Every structure is written in C-alpha cells, then in structure tokens.
Amino acid sequence: MSNIEIYLDNNATTKPLPDVIKSMLPILSSGFGNPSSSHSAGERVRACIKEARKQLGQLIGADPNNIVFTSSGTEANNTAFYSATRGKNEPCRILTTTIEHSSIRKMCSHLRITGADIILLPVDPRGNIDLEELRRLLKEGIDLVSIQWVNNETGVIQPLAEIVAICHENGKVIHTDAAQAVGKLEINVDDTEVDFLSLTGHKFHSPQGIGAIYCRDKFLLAPIFFGGFQENGFRPGTENVSGIVGIGKAAELRRKNLEDHIGKMRELRDYFESKILESVPDTMVNGDPSNRICNTTNILFGGVDGRILLKKLDTKGIRCSQSSACTNSQPEPSFVLKAMGRTDKEAYSSIRFSFSIENTIQEMDRAVDLISRTCEEHH
C-alpha cells in the first residue's frame, strides 16, 4: 500500500478546508450553546446559524428564509418527496429519470410499494434527457417531477431552467437534487424558480453530516420529523451548529472564489482526461463531453476489468470509484451507465475520477503514469 495518497474521488466527499475547520472550533469549545435556549449562550449560536444561512443563500442565489438545514442531501431529498406527495387521496404519480441518486431511487421504490405510480424519463447515450419527451409525459397527471441537476457519476448537466419552465407551464411541482451542482455552477435558484432544491455541504469542502433544502414556497414544505420548533418547525431536533457554521463558511469561500475554483477544477479534469486518452489504449469518456460539470470525468477502459483496476490503483494510493459512494458496495454494474446504453462489461470497465481545488497538476501526472502502467499490467 502506497504512503502517497492522490484523492480523485471528490464527488464522494471533499476534505474540509482549514478555514472551515477553524470556523467550527469556537462552537465546539467556549462558543457552544443550544440555539433553543433563551439566554445569551443560545443567542450567540442562533446568530451563527443566521449568518450561515445567509452565506449559503448567497452561494445559491436564494432568500435565506427559504433554506432549511438538514443532516444530508438524502434527508433533503426525502423531505422534498414527502412534502410533495403527502395527503393525496389517490396514489401519487412521480416523474423522475433513470439516472437519479440512490436516495431518489429508493424513495421511489418505497412509494411504489405504497401504490404510487413512478414514471421514468430515459436518457440518451450521452446522458441527456429529451425535453420533448418530458413535455409529453407531463400531459399525464403528475404530482412531482424530480430531475437531478448534475449526475454524480458522469457529471452530465441537465438544462434545469428549461426543465423548470416546462414543468411550470404544465402546473407541475419540480424538485432537483443539486448535490453535485452547488459550488461547481453559478446558481441563482430565485431566478430559476425551481420549487425544491436539495444540497449537501461535503461536496464543496464543508464537514459531512450537514445539508439543506431550499423551498421556493415554504407552505409546500412538510417536516418528516416531529418534535421542537427548530428550523421554524420544518426540521425538529437540536441543530448541528458546528456543521451549519461549517457549511456556511464553505459556501462563503466558494462564492468568493467561484470562477477561479471552477476554472482550476476544469483545467485539472481536462489535463488528466487528455493524458489518459492519449496514453491508455481503448479509452473513451462516458457522458456528453461538452455538457459536464467542471470536475468530473468517467472513463471507459476497454478490455480492462474496472473492479480489479480500482483495487490495484487503491494499493498505489489513487482513490477513485466506479459509481456513487452510496452504491459502491453493490456488486452490480453502474445503473447510470446501463441507462445510457452501456453493456455490463463496459460499465464494469468504467471508472469515475472527480477533482477538487486541492488537487495539483503534479498529482495528475503521477496518477496518469500509475494508471497507464497498471493498465499495461492488466492487459
């Protein structure tokens, strides 16, 4: 096992930045308190939460009052689905895609068992949905549309503004899982007018265990927990104050440097990708190369078993993955790549590499060299 780690799995999680950790330390020491307390210790942490909500709102272009903190993107996704489908006298109908995150897929499986009708919108071989097919399917009675903004495996970006416009033309509620979009795209949700947006902080260098849901109209939002009046009653339970402060600081840092950070991640991705395609035979990119998020590449290594390659690279210090961290323990090939028309063999031969602002060109050169030599050994 190599002592040198090159971490290229930043769509799974990113390392909290030093300034983020520093911002959290007072809350974990002398600046602690319960936000529900009426005394001054409660006041000081309530002020911290208010500032973090403002910082996150500025990153995504949202009124802070429309943001509710959660424990994760998964919880935010579940909250959106529950809010949009609760209290229906008839079985609800949900339109989503064949390439959603596992938290959406499993929520749909649960709702299907309870009688819901789940309609799946396919994608083409490049990972894009068909807007005309979306229009056609919306003619049927639909209670909720949920379409991932950026795919976590391929990085393919769906045209959210157009999707929202089509949904609203047809009077439909639209949710987007934006876990891989926030901090990597310029976002203004108030302009986009999406009804629900889910996000999680650990994709842009906040600590793990903190996410949020944006709701354009909070009258649409319904809590999935019951208890106190935290988060104005929309998310009962004592707040994760240190995590909230952390996501706020991470959002502030990303907003101030967004253009530079996007540019750096794209430069690293493009450099790495071009070097791999040049040096390793029978390689190709999965997904629309002209319509991807700045930090992601998913590469098919023809004639190579990606599962074996992944393990060999791990022993050499390169951290990468074949799918979402939430599904990596599954032995099946990527359902995202299968939905795009890849065979089982092609899906098994594919590996996702995702980059962060902390990666370097030197790491790219070393990683390409190790990957190239490992593929030669494997052929």
mmCIF file of C-alpha atoms in Angstrom:
data_model
loop_
_atom_site.group_PDB
_atom_site.id
_atom_site.type_symbol
_atom_site.label_atom_id
_atom_site.label_comp_id
_atom_site.label_asym_id
_atom_site.label_seq_id
_atom_site.Cartn_x
_atom_site.Cartn_y
_atom_site.Cartn_z
ATOM 1 C CA MET A 1 0.000 0.000 0.000
ATOM 2 C CA SER A 2 1.418 3.352 -1.070
ATOM 3 C CA ASN A 3 2.033 6.054 1.537
ATOM 4 C CA ILE A 4 1.245 8.733 -1.052
ATOM 5 C CA GLU A 5 -2.475 9.427 -1.493
ATOM 6 C CA ILE A 6 -3.871 11.064 -4.596
ATOM 7 C CA TYR A 7 -7.526 11.671 -3.829
ATOM 8 C CA LEU A 8 -9.602 11.717 -7.035
ATOM 9 C CA ASP A 9 -12.999 10.869 -5.551
ATOM 10 C CA ASN A 10 -14.273 14.333 -4.692
ATOM 11 C CA ASN A 11 -17.808 13.608 -5.869
ATOM 12 C CA ALA A 12 -17.973 11.171 -2.951
ATOM 13 C CA THR A 13 -16.710 13.746 -0.466
ATOM 14 C CA THR A 14 -14.223 16.579 -0.153
ATOM 15 C CA LYS A 15 -11.844 17.394 2.683
ATOM 16 C CA PRO A 16 -12.997 20.303 4.881
ATOM 17 C CA LEU A 17 -10.814 23.333 4.210
ATOM 18 C CA PRO A 18 -8.623 24.678 7.046
ATOM 19 C CA ASP A 19 -10.683 27.902 7.276
ATOM 20 C CA VAL A 20 -13.863 25.808 7.531
ATOM 21 C CA ILE A 21 -12.439 23.770 10.400
ATOM 22 C CA LYS A 22 -11.217 26.960 12.074
ATOM 23 C CA SER A 23 -14.694 28.492 11.866
ATOM 24 C CA MET A 24 -16.200 25.469 13.626
ATOM 25 C CA LEU A 25 -13.783 25.287 16.562
ATOM 26 C CA PRO A 26 -15.392 28.031 18.711
ATOM 27 C CA ILE A 27 -18.742 26.230 18.522
ATOM 28 C CA LEU A 28 -17.024 23.057 19.734
ATOM 29 C CA SER A 29 -15.409 24.877 22.676
ATOM 30 C CA SER A 30 -16.184 28.112 24.509
ATOM 31 C CA GLY A 31 -18.715 29.314 21.928
ATOM 32 C CA PHE A 32 -21.065 26.366 22.410
ATOM 33 C CA GLY A 33 -24.759 26.651 23.164
ATOM 34 C CA ASN A 34 -28.223 25.342 22.348
ATOM 35 C CA PRO A 35 -29.968 27.574 19.797
ATOM 36 C CA SER A 36 -33.298 26.954 21.538
ATOM 37 C CA SER A 37 -32.059 28.391 24.840
ATOM 38 C CA SER A 38 -33.417 31.824 25.731
ATOM 39 C CA HIS A 39 -30.208 33.037 27.417
ATOM 40 C CA SER A 40 -27.168 34.630 25.814
ATOM 41 C CA ALA A 41 -25.428 31.322 25.022
ATOM 42 C CA GLY A 42 -28.436 30.464 22.879
ATOM 43 C CA GLU A 43 -28.404 33.894 21.296
ATOM 44 C CA ARG A 44 -24.777 33.627 20.193
ATOM 45 C CA VAL A 45 -25.274 30.317 18.392
ATOM 46 C CA ARG A 46 -28.562 31.495 16.863
ATOM 47 C CA ALA A 47 -26.578 34.380 15.389
ATOM 48 C CA CYS A 48 -24.082 31.877 13.956
ATOM 49 C CA ILE A 49 -26.894 29.887 12.322
ATOM 50 C CA LYS A 50 -28.427 33.049 10.879
ATOM 51 C CA GLU A 51 -25.075 34.056 9.346
ATOM 52 C CA ALA A 52 -24.516 30.576 7.878
ATOM 53 C CA ARG A 53 -27.983 30.586 6.326
ATOM 54 C CA LYS A 54 -27.174 33.940 4.739
ATOM 55 C CA GLN A 55 -23.819 32.631 3.440
ATOM 56 C CA LEU A 56 -25.425 29.570 1.868
ATOM 57 C CA GLY A 57 -28.209 31.690 0.401
ATOM 58 C CA GLN A 58 -25.641 33.931 -1.284
ATOM 59 C CA LEU A 59 -23.918 30.917 -2.865
ATOM 60 C CA ILE A 60 -27.116 29.574 -4.438
ATOM 61 C CA GLY A 61 -28.884 32.893 -5.030
ATOM 62 C CA ALA A 62 -31.685 32.218 -2.561
ATOM 63 C CA ASP A 63 -33.591 34.105 0.099
ATOM 64 C CA PRO A 64 -32.070 32.695 3.325
ATOM 65 C CA ASN A 65 -35.564 32.384 4.785
ATOM 66 C CA ASN A 66 -36.306 29.697 2.184
ATOM 67 C CA ILE A 67 -33.427 27.458 3.319
ATOM 68 C CA VAL A 68 -33.853 24.711 5.928
ATOM 69 C CA PHE A 69 -30.784 22.890 7.227
ATOM 70 C CA THR A 70 -30.843 19.073 7.222
ATOM 71 C CA SER A 71 -28.407 16.293 8.090
ATOM 72 C CA SER A 72 -27.662 15.430 4.454
ATOM 73 C CA GLY A 73 -28.689 15.644 0.832
ATOM 74 C CA THR A 74 -30.535 12.358 1.305
ATOM 75 C CA GLU A 75 -32.680 13.834 4.065
ATOM 76 C CA ALA A 76 -33.348 16.886 1.908
ATOM 77 C CA ASN A 77 -34.416 14.644 -0.990
ATOM 78 C CA ASN A 78 -36.731 12.667 1.291
ATOM 79 C CA THR A 79 -38.224 15.876 2.669
ATOM 80 C CA ALA A 80 -38.999 17.167 -0.831
ATOM 81 C CA PHE A 81 -40.697 13.917 -1.811
ATOM 82 C CA TYR A 82 -42.711 13.709 1.386
ATOM 83 C CA SER A 83 -43.762 17.357 1.082
ATOM 84 C CA ALA A 84 -44.964 16.940 -2.496
ATOM 85 C CA THR A 85 -46.798 13.624 -2.045
ATOM 86 C CA ARG A 86 -48.322 13.759 1.448
ATOM 87 C CA GLY A 87 -52.063 13.802 1.934
ATOM 88 C CA LYS A 88 -53.001 12.626 -1.552
ATOM 89 C CA ASN A 89 -56.415 10.980 -1.712
ATOM 90 C CA GLU A 90 -55.313 8.995 -4.746
ATOM 91 C CA PRO A 91 -51.991 7.231 -5.371
ATOM 92 C CA CYS A 92 -49.437 9.851 -6.330
ATOM 93 C CA ARG A 93 -47.644 9.970 -9.659
ATOM 94 C CA ILE A 94 -43.973 10.905 -9.806
ATOM 95 C CA LEU A 95 -41.869 11.604 -12.872
ATOM 96 C CA THR A 96 -38.122 11.132 -12.474
ATOM 97 C CA THR A 97 -35.200 9.872 -14.553
ATOM 98 C CA THR A 98 -33.381 6.582 -14.922
ATOM 99 C CA ILE A 99 -30.110 8.060 -13.590
ATOM 100 C CA GLU A 100 -31.049 9.570 -10.222
ATOM 101 C CA HIS A 101 -29.070 9.224 -6.992
ATOM 102 C CA SER A 102 -29.842 6.129 -4.928
ATOM 103 C CA SER A 103 -31.746 8.177 -2.322
ATOM 104 C CA ILE A 104 -34.252 9.174 -5.019
ATOM 105 C CA ARG A 105 -34.417 5.679 -6.491
ATOM 106 C CA LYS A 106 -35.059 4.075 -3.106
ATOM 107 C CA MET A 107 -37.666 6.660 -2.166
ATOM 108 C CA CYS A 108 -39.435 5.884 -5.448
ATOM 109 C CA SER A 109 -39.226 2.144 -4.726
ATOM 110 C CA HIS A 110 -40.803 2.748 -1.310
ATOM 111 C CA LEU A 111 -43.581 4.898 -2.774
ATOM 112 C CA ARG A 112 -44.232 2.318 -5.493
ATOM 113 C CA ILE A 113 -44.880 -0.296 -2.782
ATOM 114 C CA THR A 114 -47.435 2.055 -1.213
ATOM 115 C CA GLY A 115 -49.246 2.369 -4.547
ATOM 116 C CA ALA A 116 -47.507 5.286 -6.240
ATOM 117 C CA ASP A 117 -47.025 5.345 -9.997
ATOM 118 C CA ILE A 118 -43.365 6.047 -10.836
ATOM 119 C CA ILE A 119 -42.751 7.202 -14.413
ATOM 120 C CA LEU A 120 -39.137 7.069 -15.607
ATOM 121 C CA LEU A 121 -37.782 9.533 -18.132
ATOM 122 C CA PRO A 122 -34.937 7.896 -20.110
ATOM 123 C CA VAL A 123 -31.655 9.478 -21.133
ATOM 124 C CA ASP A 124 -29.776 9.224 -24.405
ATOM 125 C CA PRO A 125 -26.325 7.572 -24.749
ATOM 126 C CA ARG A 126 -24.682 10.852 -23.710
ATOM 127 C CA GLY A 127 -26.727 11.064 -20.526
ATOM 128 C CA ASN A 128 -29.103 13.861 -21.560
ATOM 129 C CA ILE A 129 -32.867 13.840 -21.129
ATOM 130 C CA ASP A 130 -35.227 14.634 -24.007
ATOM 131 C CA LEU A 131 -37.184 17.821 -23.250
ATOM 132 C CA GLU A 132 -39.898 16.929 -25.759
ATOM 133 C CA GLU A 133 -40.385 13.574 -24.029
ATOM 134 C CA LEU A 134 -40.633 15.467 -20.754
ATOM 135 C CA ARG A 135 -43.363 17.655 -22.238
ATOM 136 C CA ARG A 136 -45.238 14.590 -23.458
ATOM 137 C CA LEU A 137 -45.099 12.792 -20.109
ATOM 138 C CA LEU A 138 -46.245 15.903 -18.242
ATOM 139 C CA LYS A 139 -49.570 15.736 -20.054
ATOM 140 C CA GLU A 140 -50.403 12.883 -17.715
ATOM 141 C CA GLY A 141 -51.373 13.651 -14.104
ATOM 142 C CA ILE A 142 -48.088 14.194 -12.241
ATOM 143 C CA ASP A 143 -47.728 15.240 -8.597
ATOM 144 C CA LEU A 144 -43.957 15.745 -8.570
ATOM 145 C CA VAL A 145 -41.129 15.962 -11.088
ATOM 146 C CA SER A 146 -37.644 15.193 -9.728
ATOM 147 C CA ILE A 147 -34.639 15.570 -12.025
ATOM 148 C CA GLN A 148 -31.034 15.599 -10.873
ATOM 149 C CA TRP A 149 -29.262 18.783 -11.976
ATOM 150 C CA VAL A 150 -25.800 17.182 -12.308
ATOM 151 C CA ASN A 151 -25.214 13.448 -12.429
ATOM 152 C CA ASN A 152 -22.874 12.211 -9.725
ATOM 153 C CA GLU A 153 -21.230 9.551 -11.922
ATOM 154 C CA THR A 154 -20.789 11.240 -15.309
ATOM 155 C CA GLY A 155 -21.060 14.923 -14.388
ATOM 156 C CA VAL A 156 -23.616 15.493 -17.170
ATOM 157 C CA ILE A 157 -25.650 18.673 -16.586
ATOM 158 C CA GLN A 158 -29.386 18.740 -17.269
ATOM 159 C CA PRO A 159 -30.909 22.059 -18.508
ATOM 160 C CA LEU A 160 -32.660 22.932 -15.254
ATOM 161 C CA ALA A 161 -34.006 26.355 -16.265
ATOM 162 C CA GLU A 162 -35.745 24.837 -19.296
ATOM 163 C CA ILE A 163 -36.991 21.878 -17.249
ATOM 164 C CA VAL A 164 -38.477 24.202 -14.613
ATOM 165 C CA ALA A 165 -40.144 26.353 -17.275
ATOM 166 C CA ILE A 166 -41.724 23.282 -18.922
ATOM 167 C CA CYS A 167 -42.933 21.955 -15.562
ATOM 168 C CA HIS A 168 -44.450 25.276 -14.524
ATOM 169 C CA GLU A 169 -46.111 25.709 -17.931
ATOM 170 C CA ASN A 170 -47.886 22.463 -17.110
ATOM 171 C CA GLY A 171 -48.582 23.383 -13.485
ATOM 172 C CA LYS A 172 -46.215 20.776 -12.012
ATOM 173 C CA VAL A 173 -44.018 20.937 -8.919
ATOM 174 C CA ILE A 174 -40.322 20.407 -9.724
ATOM 175 C CA HIS A 175 -37.546 19.218 -7.390
ATOM 176 C CA THR A 176 -33.872 18.948 -8.246
ATOM 177 C CA ASP A 177 -31.105 17.086 -6.471
ATOM 178 C CA ALA A 178 -28.311 19.653 -6.761
ATOM 179 C CA ALA A 179 -25.705 17.901 -4.603
ATOM 180 C CA GLN A 180 -23.160 17.869 -7.441
ATOM 181 C CA ALA A 181 -24.125 21.278 -8.837
ATOM 182 C CA VAL A 182 -23.754 23.595 -5.829
ATOM 183 C CA GLY A 183 -20.288 25.097 -5.708
ATOM 184 C CA LYS A 184 -19.469 23.960 -9.252
ATOM 185 C CA LEU A 185 -22.002 26.018 -11.225
ATOM 186 C CA GLU A 186 -23.138 29.611 -10.968
ATOM 187 C CA ILE A 187 -26.566 29.206 -9.401
ATOM 188 C CA ASN A 188 -29.456 31.556 -8.741
ATOM 189 C CA VAL A 189 -32.421 29.498 -7.602
ATOM 190 C CA ASP A 190 -34.680 32.502 -7.169
ATOM 191 C CA ASP A 191 -34.260 33.247 -10.897
ATOM 192 C CA THR A 192 -34.539 29.572 -11.867
ATOM 193 C CA GLU A 193 -37.781 29.303 -9.842
ATOM 194 C CA VAL A 194 -37.261 25.623 -9.009
ATOM 195 C CA ASP A 195 -39.716 24.585 -6.280
ATOM 196 C CA PHE A 196 -37.420 22.337 -4.227
ATOM 197 C CA LEU A 197 -33.621 22.058 -4.330
ATOM 198 C CA SER A 198 -31.542 19.627 -2.260
ATOM 199 C CA LEU A 199 -27.863 20.032 -1.471
ATOM 200 C CA THR A 200 -25.130 18.759 0.820
ATOM 201 C CA GLY A 201 -22.071 20.619 2.065
ATOM 202 C CA HIS A 202 -19.420 17.931 1.944
ATOM 203 C CA LYS A 203 -19.260 18.182 -1.851
ATOM 204 C CA PHE A 204 -17.718 21.672 -1.516
ATOM 205 C CA HIS A 205 -15.407 21.294 1.490
ATOM 206 C CA SER A 206 -17.786 21.598 4.430
ATOM 207 C CA PRO A 207 -17.908 18.853 7.082
ATOM 208 C CA GLN A 208 -20.018 15.778 6.448
ATOM 209 C CA GLY A 209 -23.422 15.484 8.104
ATOM 210 C CA ILE A 210 -24.887 18.819 7.023
ATOM 211 C CA GLY A 211 -27.153 19.552 4.065
ATOM 212 C CA ALA A 212 -30.083 21.787 3.226
ATOM 213 C CA ILE A 213 -33.308 22.019 1.317
ATOM 214 C CA TYR A 214 -34.406 25.151 -0.495
ATOM 215 C CA CYS A 215 -38.150 25.606 -0.940
ATOM 216 C CA ARG A 216 -39.472 28.429 -3.107
ATOM 217 C CA ASP A 217 -42.757 28.444 -1.173
ATOM 218 C CA LYS A 218 -42.346 27.203 2.399
ATOM 219 C CA PHE A 219 -46.067 26.484 2.567
ATOM 220 C CA LEU A 220 -45.210 23.497 0.326
ATOM 221 C CA LEU A 221 -42.703 22.142 2.868
ATOM 222 C CA ALA A 222 -43.678 19.478 5.385
ATOM 223 C CA PRO A 223 -41.434 18.100 8.167
ATOM 224 C CA ILE A 224 -40.589 14.414 8.192
ATOM 225 C CA PHE A 225 -39.653 14.596 11.899
ATOM 226 C CA PHE A 226 -41.742 15.761 14.827
ATOM 227 C CA GLY A 227 -40.525 17.475 17.973
ATOM 228 C CA GLY A 228 -39.435 21.012 18.763
ATOM 229 C CA PHE A 229 -39.644 24.201 16.740
ATOM 230 C CA GLN A 230 -36.104 24.143 15.366
ATOM 231 C CA GLU A 231 -35.756 25.484 11.803
ATOM 232 C CA ASN A 232 -39.163 27.135 12.313
ATOM 233 C CA GLY A 233 -40.687 23.706 12.855
ATOM 234 C CA PHE A 234 -39.628 22.397 9.447
ATOM 235 C CA ARG A 235 -36.756 20.297 10.810
ATOM 236 C CA PRO A 236 -37.209 19.479 14.539
ATOM 237 C CA GLY A 237 -34.201 18.338 16.559
ATOM 238 C CA THR A 238 -31.331 20.284 18.095
ATOM 239 C CA GLU A 239 -29.368 21.890 15.300
ATOM 240 C CA ASN A 240 -25.907 20.671 14.271
ATOM 241 C CA VAL A 241 -24.491 24.108 14.947
ATOM 242 C CA SER A 242 -20.848 23.310 14.169
ATOM 243 C CA GLY A 243 -21.875 21.669 10.892
ATOM 244 C CA ILE A 244 -24.103 24.611 9.992
ATOM 245 C CA VAL A 245 -21.277 27.057 10.679
ATOM 246 C CA GLY A 246 -19.002 24.840 8.587
ATOM 247 C CA ILE A 247 -21.304 24.744 5.570
ATOM 248 C CA GLY A 248 -21.779 28.489 5.851
ATOM 249 C CA LYS A 249 -18.040 29.146 5.804
ATOM 250 C CA ALA A 250 -17.512 26.675 2.947
ATOM 251 C CA ALA A 251 -20.271 28.436 0.989
ATOM 252 C CA GLU A 252 -18.713 31.841 1.630
ATOM 253 C CA LEU A 253 -15.274 30.676 0.484
ATOM 254 C CA ARG A 254 -16.673 29.051 -2.649
ATOM 255 C CA ARG A 255 -18.827 32.072 -3.548
ATOM 256 C CA LYS A 256 -15.888 34.478 -3.252
ATOM 257 C CA ASN A 257 -13.691 32.278 -5.465
ATOM 258 C CA LEU A 258 -16.297 30.536 -7.629
ATOM 259 C CA GLU A 259 -14.965 31.490 -11.058
ATOM 260 C CA ASP A 260 -11.355 30.662 -10.122
ATOM 261 C CA HIS A 261 -12.336 27.372 -8.464
ATOM 262 C CA ILE A 262 -14.427 26.259 -11.441
ATOM 263 C CA GLY A 263 -11.571 27.153 -13.759
ATOM 264 C CA LYS A 264 -8.994 25.258 -11.722
ATOM 265 C CA MET A 265 -11.107 22.109 -11.454
ATOM 266 C CA ARG A 266 -11.874 22.173 -15.184
ATOM 267 C CA GLU A 267 -8.170 22.637 -16.003
ATOM 268 C CA LEU A 268 -7.220 19.648 -13.828
ATOM 269 C CA ARG A 269 -10.007 17.476 -15.259
ATOM 270 C CA ASP A 270 -9.214 18.323 -18.870
ATOM 271 C CA TYR A 271 -5.481 17.823 -18.387
ATOM 272 C CA PHE A 272 -5.940 14.456 -16.666
ATOM 273 C CA GLU A 273 -8.541 13.275 -19.168
ATOM 274 C CA SER A 274 -6.496 14.196 -22.243
ATOM 275 C CA LYS A 275 -3.393 12.493 -20.847
ATOM 276 C CA ILE A 276 -5.329 9.282 -20.075
ATOM 277 C CA LEU A 277 -6.925 9.201 -23.532
ATOM 278 C CA GLU A 278 -3.500 9.723 -25.120
ATOM 279 C CA SER A 279 -1.551 7.203 -23.041
ATOM 280 C CA VAL A 280 -4.018 4.361 -22.411
ATOM 281 C CA PRO A 281 -5.356 2.455 -25.463
ATOM 282 C CA ASP A 282 -9.089 1.811 -25.935
ATOM 283 C CA THR A 283 -10.253 4.541 -23.572
ATOM 284 C CA MET A 284 -13.210 6.863 -24.019
ATOM 285 C CA VAL A 285 -15.307 9.270 -21.965
ATOM 286 C CA ASN A 286 -18.764 8.264 -20.759
ATOM 287 C CA GLY A 287 -21.302 11.076 -20.965
ATOM 288 C CA ASP A 288 -21.670 14.253 -23.000
ATOM 289 C CA PRO A 289 -18.148 15.750 -23.069
ATOM 290 C CA SER A 290 -19.475 19.197 -23.983
ATOM 291 C CA ASN A 291 -22.078 19.303 -21.212
ATOM 292 C CA ARG A 292 -20.408 18.256 -17.970
ATOM 293 C CA ILE A 293 -19.679 19.747 -14.585
ATOM 294 C CA CYS A 294 -16.148 21.125 -14.275
ATOM 295 C CA ASN A 295 -14.609 18.470 -12.008
ATOM 296 C CA THR A 296 -15.836 15.088 -13.293
ATOM 297 C CA THR A 297 -14.750 12.539 -15.863
ATOM 298 C CA ASN A 298 -15.997 8.981 -16.234
ATOM 299 C CA ILE A 299 -13.632 6.921 -18.389
ATOM 300 C CA LEU A 300 -14.220 3.536 -20.011
ATOM 301 C CA PHE A 301 -11.029 1.438 -20.062
ATOM 302 C CA GLY A 302 -11.699 -1.014 -22.892
ATOM 303 C CA GLY A 303 -10.655 -4.589 -22.196
ATOM 304 C CA VAL A 304 -9.943 -3.859 -18.534
ATOM 305 C CA ASP A 305 -11.987 -5.047 -15.546
ATOM 306 C CA GLY A 306 -12.515 -1.786 -13.697
ATOM 307 C CA ARG A 307 -13.128 -3.571 -10.407
ATOM 308 C CA ILE A 308 -9.627 -5.059 -10.483
ATOM 309 C CA LEU A 309 -8.105 -1.822 -11.772
ATOM 310 C CA LEU A 310 -9.776 0.111 -8.960
ATOM 311 C CA LYS A 311 -8.276 -2.176 -6.303
ATOM 312 C CA LYS A 312 -4.811 -2.040 -7.850
ATOM 313 C CA LEU A 313 -4.931 1.748 -8.041
ATOM 314 C CA ASP A 314 -6.005 1.915 -4.402
ATOM 315 C CA THR A 315 -2.922 -0.041 -3.345
ATOM 316 C CA LYS A 316 -0.853 2.537 -5.241
ATOM 317 C CA GLY A 317 -2.506 5.444 -3.437
ATOM 318 C CA ILE A 318 -5.025 6.591 -6.066
ATOM 319 C CA ARG A 319 -8.539 6.985 -4.682
ATOM 320 C CA CYS A 320 -11.285 6.809 -7.310
ATOM 321 C CA SER A 321 -14.566 4.954 -7.757
ATOM 322 C CA GLN A 322 -16.910 3.185 -10.140
ATOM 323 C CA SER A 323 -20.148 4.799 -9.006
ATOM 324 C CA SER A 324 -21.750 6.792 -6.201
ATOM 325 C CA ALA A 325 -20.296 6.180 -2.739
ATOM 326 C CA CYS A 326 -23.860 5.294 -1.716
ATOM 327 C CA THR A 327 -23.892 2.336 -4.155
ATOM 328 C CA ASN A 328 -20.213 1.336 -4.288
ATOM 329 C CA SER A 329 -20.803 -1.677 -2.040
ATOM 330 C CA GLN A 330 -23.155 -3.152 -4.619
ATOM 331 C CA PRO A 331 -21.678 -5.799 -6.964
ATOM 332 C CA GLU A 332 -23.871 -4.756 -9.894
ATOM 333 C CA PRO A 333 -22.535 -2.549 -12.710
ATOM 334 C CA SER A 334 -23.405 1.149 -12.654
ATOM 335 C CA PHE A 335 -27.139 1.618 -13.285
ATOM 336 C CA VAL A 336 -26.359 5.107 -14.620
ATOM 337 C CA LEU A 337 -24.096 3.784 -17.376
ATOM 338 C CA LYS A 338 -26.540 0.951 -18.100
ATOM 339 C CA ALA A 339 -29.310 3.546 -18.517
ATOM 340 C CA MET A 340 -27.085 5.290 -21.062
ATOM 341 C CA GLY A 341 -26.844 2.090 -23.092
ATOM 342 C CA ARG A 342 -23.548 0.703 -21.842
ATOM 343 C CA THR A 343 -23.274 -3.086 -21.569
ATOM 344 C CA ASP A 344 -22.472 -4.756 -18.244
ATOM 345 C CA LYS A 345 -18.903 -5.293 -19.427
ATOM 346 C CA GLU A 346 -18.492 -1.647 -20.471
ATOM 347 C CA ALA A 347 -19.972 -0.410 -17.199
ATOM 348 C CA TYR A 348 -17.635 -2.651 -15.202
ATOM 349 C CA SER A 349 -14.715 -1.266 -17.254
ATOM 350 C CA SER A 350 -15.544 2.339 -16.347
ATOM 351 C CA ILE A 351 -14.106 4.457 -13.532
ATOM 352 C CA ARG A 352 -15.102 7.886 -12.236
ATOM 353 C CA PHE A 353 -12.438 10.464 -11.386
ATOM 354 C CA SER A 354 -13.537 13.679 -9.679
ATOM 355 C CA PHE A 355 -11.301 16.592 -8.748
ATOM 356 C CA SER A 356 -11.175 19.399 -6.209
ATOM 357 C CA ILE A 357 -9.377 22.705 -5.770
ATOM 358 C CA GLU A 358 -6.829 20.910 -3.580
ATOM 359 C CA ASN A 359 -5.565 18.647 -6.384
ATOM 360 C CA THR A 360 -2.461 19.637 -8.353
ATOM 361 C CA ILE A 361 -1.055 19.168 -11.865
ATOM 362 C CA GLN A 362 1.789 17.165 -10.305
ATOM 363 C CA GLU A 363 -0.773 14.750 -8.881
ATOM 364 C CA MET A 364 -2.366 14.452 -12.316
ATOM 365 C CA ASP A 365 0.966 13.492 -13.886
ATOM 366 C CA ARG A 366 1.682 10.887 -11.225
ATOM 367 C CA ALA A 367 -1.842 9.477 -11.407
ATOM 368 C CA VAL A 368 -1.741 9.202 -15.212
ATOM 369 C CA ASP A 369 1.608 7.410 -15.043
ATOM 370 C CA LEU A 370 0.367 4.925 -12.423
ATOM 371 C CA ILE A 371 -2.902 4.315 -14.251
ATOM 372 C CA SER A 372 -1.140 3.807 -17.588
ATOM 373 C CA ARG A 373 1.354 1.333 -16.139
ATOM 374 C CA THR A 374 -1.356 -0.513 -14.212
ATOM 375 C CA CYS A 375 -3.473 -0.892 -17.359
ATOM 376 C CA GLU A 376 -0.453 -2.293 -19.227
ATOM 377 C CA GLU A 377 -0.001 -4.896 -16.469
ATOM 378 C CA HIS A 378 -3.707 -5.762 -16.620
ATOM 379 C CA HIS A 379 -3.935 -6.298 -20.405
#
